Each structure stands twice: as C-alpha cells, then as structure tokens.
Amino acid sequence: MDKPGIVVAGASGRMGQMLIQLIGDSDQARLVGAVDRPDSPWIGQDVGTAMGGAAMGIVVTDDPIEVIAGAQAVIDFTSPAATVALAELTAQARAVHVIGTTGLSEGDLKHIAAAARHAPIIRAGNMSLGVNLLVGLTRKVAAALGEDWDIDVVEAHHRHKVDAPSGTALMLGEAAAEGRGKSLDDLRTPAREGITGAREEGSIGFAAIRGGDVVGEHDVIFAADGERVVLRHLATDRAIFARGALRAALWGQDKGPGEYDMSDVLGLG
C-alpha cells in the first residue's frame, strides 16, 4: 500500500487501456480508479473484464470525485472540458495531475494554472523521451540560425485525431519561437491555402496530415537559400506515451504545487 494509487481518466480510450495495463503490471504504482465518459458502455463494469481480460477489482465510473479523493495521482488523456473539471478535483485532493490532453484553449490553460496553485500538474503535448529531446534540439537550432531560415513544423497522425496542429507540433513551434527570443503567438502563421502571398520573414508555419493508423511523426524543417536542416521524430508504438505518463506521475509524488512539463521530469531543463 506504499505504492502511489493512480486513477486513469478516459479508461476506454486507447491510451487509457494502455495505461491500465501498464499500471497493473507495475511494481511502483497501483491502479485505484478508472473513469470514463457517462455514455461509455464500460460504466459499471470491472475494468479488467471490460478490456477482455481478468477482473482487476476496479469498477469503471463516470463520477471521479470519490476515486480521486483517495488517489495520489490522476493520468488524464481525455478532452479539454473533462481535463479542466479533473484539474479542479485533483487540486482539491492535492493529487498529481498528469495531463496528456491536447487541444486546450487559452481559457482552459488559465483554469489549469489556477489548479496548479494547489497541486502539482505535469502537462505535455507529448510524453516521450525522444520528442522532448527533439524539443530541446529545436530550441537550440532556432537560436543558432538567423531569421533568414524559415521554420515549418510538419506532423502526421492517424485518421481519428480530432485536433490540429498536434500538441507536439505546438510544443515544437513554441520551442523554435523561444529559440528566437519570441512567443509562438508572435511568429505563428496561419495554415496556407489559396493565394497566400510571400512568406513573412521569421514566421513559423504548421502543416498537418491525417490518415491511416499513423502513431505520430514530426518534422521541424529549417530552410534557407541553398540548404535545409530537418529534425525528425517517428513514433511507432503508443506505449512510449503511457510509459512517459506513468514516469511523470511517479516523479511528481514529492513535488510541490506548480506547473511542470516533461523536461522537468526527464531532467532536461
């Protein structure tokens, strides 16, 4: 019972199921709750049998209040509205909130920042080690190259992904902007379609591809006259995100309130 108890939000999703299996097999954490949307057919079922395996003694619920009250961490790959609601509950419980949800608005981020005054929140658009190394490299390359080098972030994901650009692409764009000493809001250019005119110097562009079962591919392209530098990360297994999220939940156990990201977890800051 000295292992931290973890609640998985979005239990029936692909990431939720992967996390449940990972935590169930872990010798460092224990599963204490599984939360899903109210219309999920999993509600009221044992999460293990819902996944097609042996019972795990955890019943899936659409009411997170009770399970979060007894947990030390919540891992959350859900939707922006659900994440904001969960942030309030984890703040009240003083539990670690690991957020892998993407598509969060500025208003959502303000709510999350308010919750982080009471408990540690670890949020990342991507929780893999490789991607976070790529973020650091992007920042350094952008700082080394002048504004005559154009920057585009190109990302590809499976056909079911609903937001674009991906959270990871935005992380990379933010890193490139930071490397140039500016904010992404200052440098981001809209998606290109039709007669767009010449590119504005120093701008950062994005392109999104959706198709098939692509787990995640991200390229950061630095282009100048006569040469290009391309930084790339390819994800072939979603387990990398689940392992990163569990690592973050364990890392956060002795941390005070505040907002953290995977560079903090991995000691890359």
mmCIF file of C-alpha atoms in Angstrom, residues 2-150:
data_model
loop_
_atom_site.group_PDB
_atom_site.id
_atom_site.type_symbol
_atom_site.label_atom_id
_atom_site.label_comp_id
_atom_site.label_asym_id
_atom_site.label_seq_id
_atom_site.Cartn_x
_atom_site.Cartn_y
_atom_site.Cartn_z
ATOM 1 C CA ASP A 2 3.022 2.313 -0.028
ATOM 2 C CA LYS A 3 2.864 2.421 -3.824
ATOM 3 C CA PRO A 4 1.077 5.542 -5.100
ATOM 4 C CA GLY A 5 -2.506 4.970 -6.122
ATOM 5 C CA ILE A 6 -3.291 6.158 -9.647
ATOM 6 C CA VAL A 7 -6.596 6.927 -11.352
ATOM 7 C CA VAL A 8 -6.811 6.624 -15.140
ATOM 8 C CA ALA A 9 -9.235 9.033 -16.813
ATOM 9 C CA GLY A 10 -10.536 8.077 -20.255
ATOM 10 C CA ALA A 11 -10.318 4.396 -19.368
ATOM 11 C CA SER A 12 -11.876 3.005 -22.558
ATOM 12 C CA GLY A 13 -9.640 5.005 -24.915
ATOM 13 C CA ARG A 14 -6.520 3.575 -26.489
ATOM 14 C CA MET A 15 -4.221 5.429 -24.122
ATOM 15 C CA GLY A 16 -6.463 4.654 -21.163
ATOM 16 C CA GLN A 17 -6.334 0.920 -21.794
ATOM 17 C CA MET A 18 -2.577 1.012 -22.301
ATOM 18 C CA LEU A 19 -2.124 2.901 -19.024
ATOM 19 C CA ILE A 20 -4.364 0.492 -17.124
ATOM 20 C CA GLN A 21 -2.330 -2.462 -18.360
ATOM 21 C CA LEU A 22 0.965 -0.698 -17.613
ATOM 22 C CA ILE A 23 -0.044 0.291 -14.074
ATOM 23 C CA GLY A 24 -1.470 -3.167 -13.418
ATOM 24 C CA ASP A 25 1.904 -4.689 -14.327
ATOM 25 C CA SER A 26 3.942 -2.072 -12.430
ATOM 26 C CA ASP A 27 5.761 -2.744 -9.179
ATOM 27 C CA GLN A 28 5.917 1.008 -8.485
ATOM 28 C CA ALA A 29 2.248 2.031 -8.674
ATOM 29 C CA ARG A 30 -1.241 0.622 -8.170
ATOM 30 C CA LEU A 31 -4.479 1.278 -10.018
ATOM 31 C CA VAL A 32 -7.151 2.685 -7.687
ATOM 32 C CA GLY A 33 -9.700 4.051 -10.131
ATOM 33 C CA ALA A 34 -10.877 4.121 -13.744
ATOM 34 C CA VAL A 35 -13.024 6.977 -15.019
ATOM 35 C CA ASP A 36 -14.860 7.236 -18.325
ATOM 36 C CA ARG A 37 -17.439 9.433 -20.021
ATOM 37 C CA PRO A 38 -21.078 8.990 -18.881
ATOM 38 C CA ASP A 39 -22.209 7.364 -22.156
ATOM 39 C CA SER A 40 -19.438 4.751 -22.133
ATOM 40 C CA PRO A 41 -20.601 1.106 -22.175
ATOM 41 C CA TRP A 42 -17.787 0.413 -19.711
ATOM 42 C CA ILE A 43 -19.537 2.243 -16.852
ATOM 43 C CA GLY A 44 -20.319 -0.181 -14.029
ATOM 44 C CA GLN A 45 -18.055 -2.917 -15.388
ATOM 45 C CA ASP A 46 -14.825 -4.206 -13.900
ATOM 46 C CA VAL A 47 -12.120 -2.527 -15.955
ATOM 47 C CA GLY A 48 -10.230 -5.780 -16.467
ATOM 48 C CA THR A 49 -13.205 -7.643 -17.917
ATOM 49 C CA ALA A 50 -14.180 -4.579 -19.993
ATOM 50 C CA MET A 51 -10.723 -4.834 -21.577
ATOM 51 C CA GLY A 52 -11.325 -8.519 -22.312
ATOM 52 C CA GLY A 53 -9.125 -9.923 -19.552
ATOM 53 C CA ALA A 54 -9.294 -10.985 -15.921
ATOM 54 C CA ALA A 55 -11.120 -8.862 -13.344
ATOM 55 C CA MET A 56 -8.926 -6.251 -11.636
ATOM 56 C CA GLY A 57 -11.268 -5.264 -8.817
ATOM 57 C CA ILE A 58 -11.729 -1.743 -10.184
ATOM 58 C CA VAL A 59 -15.178 -0.701 -11.394
ATOM 59 C CA VAL A 60 -15.309 1.945 -14.131
ATOM 60 C CA THR A 61 -17.200 5.053 -13.019
ATOM 61 C CA ASP A 62 -18.356 8.320 -14.547
ATOM 62 C CA ASP A 63 -18.082 10.070 -11.160
ATOM 63 C CA PRO A 64 -14.418 10.828 -10.455
ATOM 64 C CA ILE A 65 -14.914 12.597 -7.109
ATOM 65 C CA GLU A 66 -14.669 9.577 -4.810
ATOM 66 C CA VAL A 67 -11.833 7.771 -6.605
ATOM 67 C CA ILE A 68 -9.704 10.909 -6.911
ATOM 68 C CA ALA A 69 -10.180 11.697 -3.228
ATOM 69 C CA GLY A 70 -8.281 8.518 -2.374
ATOM 70 C CA ALA A 71 -5.619 8.754 -5.083
ATOM 71 C CA GLN A 72 -2.103 10.163 -5.240
ATOM 72 C CA ALA A 73 -2.179 10.797 -8.993
ATOM 73 C CA VAL A 74 -4.517 11.076 -11.969
ATOM 74 C CA ILE A 75 -3.356 10.380 -15.521
ATOM 75 C CA ASP A 76 -5.580 12.137 -17.986
ATOM 76 C CA PHE A 77 -5.763 11.704 -21.769
ATOM 77 C CA THR A 78 -9.323 12.926 -22.288
ATOM 78 C CA SER A 79 -10.893 16.105 -23.687
ATOM 79 C CA PRO A 80 -10.306 19.765 -22.789
ATOM 80 C CA ALA A 81 -13.592 20.123 -20.872
ATOM 81 C CA ALA A 82 -13.001 16.899 -18.917
ATOM 82 C CA THR A 83 -9.404 17.884 -18.164
ATOM 83 C CA VAL A 84 -10.433 21.258 -16.724
ATOM 84 C CA ALA A 85 -13.009 19.569 -14.478
ATOM 85 C CA LEU A 86 -10.462 16.965 -13.350
ATOM 86 C CA ALA A 87 -7.893 19.685 -12.587
ATOM 87 C CA GLU A 88 -10.261 21.193 -10.024
ATOM 88 C CA LEU A 89 -10.782 17.800 -8.357
ATOM 89 C CA THR A 90 -7.086 16.880 -8.283
ATOM 90 C CA ALA A 91 -6.302 20.298 -6.802
ATOM 91 C CA GLN A 92 -8.790 19.655 -4.005
ATOM 92 C CA ALA A 93 -7.277 16.205 -3.393
ATOM 93 C CA ARG A 94 -3.690 17.558 -3.627
ATOM 94 C CA ALA A 95 -3.012 14.761 -6.117
ATOM 95 C CA VAL A 96 -0.572 14.874 -9.008
ATOM 96 C CA HIS A 97 -2.384 15.565 -12.289
ATOM 97 C CA VAL A 98 -0.624 14.298 -15.405
ATOM 98 C CA ILE A 99 -2.242 15.845 -18.476
ATOM 99 C CA GLY A 100 -1.740 14.442 -21.947
ATOM 100 C CA THR A 101 -4.883 16.063 -23.350
ATOM 101 C CA THR A 102 -4.330 18.262 -26.393
ATOM 102 C CA GLY A 103 -6.438 20.984 -27.983
ATOM 103 C CA LEU A 104 -6.589 23.065 -24.778
ATOM 104 C CA SER A 105 -7.648 26.695 -25.239
ATOM 105 C CA GLU A 106 -6.164 29.731 -23.505
ATOM 106 C CA GLY A 107 -9.170 29.712 -21.183
ATOM 107 C CA ASP A 108 -8.578 26.039 -20.348
ATOM 108 C CA LEU A 109 -4.931 26.773 -19.565
ATOM 109 C CA LYS A 110 -5.936 29.547 -17.184
ATOM 110 C CA HIS A 111 -8.142 27.119 -15.249
ATOM 111 C CA ILE A 112 -5.285 24.603 -15.141
ATOM 112 C CA ALA A 113 -2.854 27.278 -13.912
ATOM 113 C CA ALA A 114 -5.276 28.145 -11.105
ATOM 114 C CA ALA A 115 -5.489 24.476 -10.066
ATOM 115 C CA ALA A 116 -1.674 24.227 -10.116
ATOM 116 C CA ARG A 117 -1.520 26.670 -7.220
ATOM 117 C CA HIS A 118 -2.762 23.830 -5.017
ATOM 118 C CA ALA A 119 -1.212 20.686 -6.506
ATOM 119 C CA PRO A 120 1.457 19.620 -8.999
ATOM 120 C CA ILE A 121 0.291 19.487 -12.610
ATOM 121 C CA ILE A 122 2.526 17.920 -15.255
ATOM 122 C CA ARG A 123 1.323 18.773 -18.741
ATOM 123 C CA ALA A 124 2.882 17.902 -22.077
ATOM 124 C CA GLY A 125 1.652 17.645 -25.635
ATOM 125 C CA ASN A 126 3.851 14.560 -25.882
ATOM 126 C CA MET A 127 5.390 12.480 -23.105
ATOM 127 C CA SER A 128 8.014 10.508 -24.985
ATOM 128 C CA LEU A 129 11.718 10.912 -24.224
ATOM 129 C CA GLY A 130 12.611 11.250 -27.898
ATOM 130 C CA VAL A 131 10.126 14.023 -28.554
ATOM 131 C CA ASN A 132 11.289 16.019 -25.561
ATOM 132 C CA LEU A 133 14.873 15.705 -26.753
ATOM 133 C CA LEU A 134 13.660 16.969 -30.128
ATOM 134 C CA VAL A 135 12.066 19.972 -28.418
ATOM 135 C CA GLY A 136 15.417 20.863 -26.846
ATOM 136 C CA LEU A 137 17.246 20.463 -30.145
ATOM 137 C CA THR A 138 14.668 22.618 -31.924
ATOM 138 C CA ARG A 139 15.172 25.420 -29.416
ATOM 139 C CA LYS A 140 18.959 25.287 -29.823
ATOM 140 C CA VAL A 141 18.910 25.165 -33.623
ATOM 141 C CA ALA A 142 16.442 28.056 -33.820
ATOM 142 C CA ALA A 143 18.703 30.088 -31.548
ATOM 143 C CA ALA A 144 21.755 29.317 -33.677
ATOM 144 C CA LEU A 145 20.198 30.160 -37.032
ATOM 145 C CA GLY A 146 19.054 33.608 -38.126
ATOM 146 C CA GLU A 147 15.599 34.703 -39.176
ATOM 147 C CA ASP A 148 16.551 34.163 -42.815
ATOM 148 C CA TRP A 149 15.996 30.478 -42.034
ATOM 149 C CA ASP A 150 12.293 29.664 -42.437
#
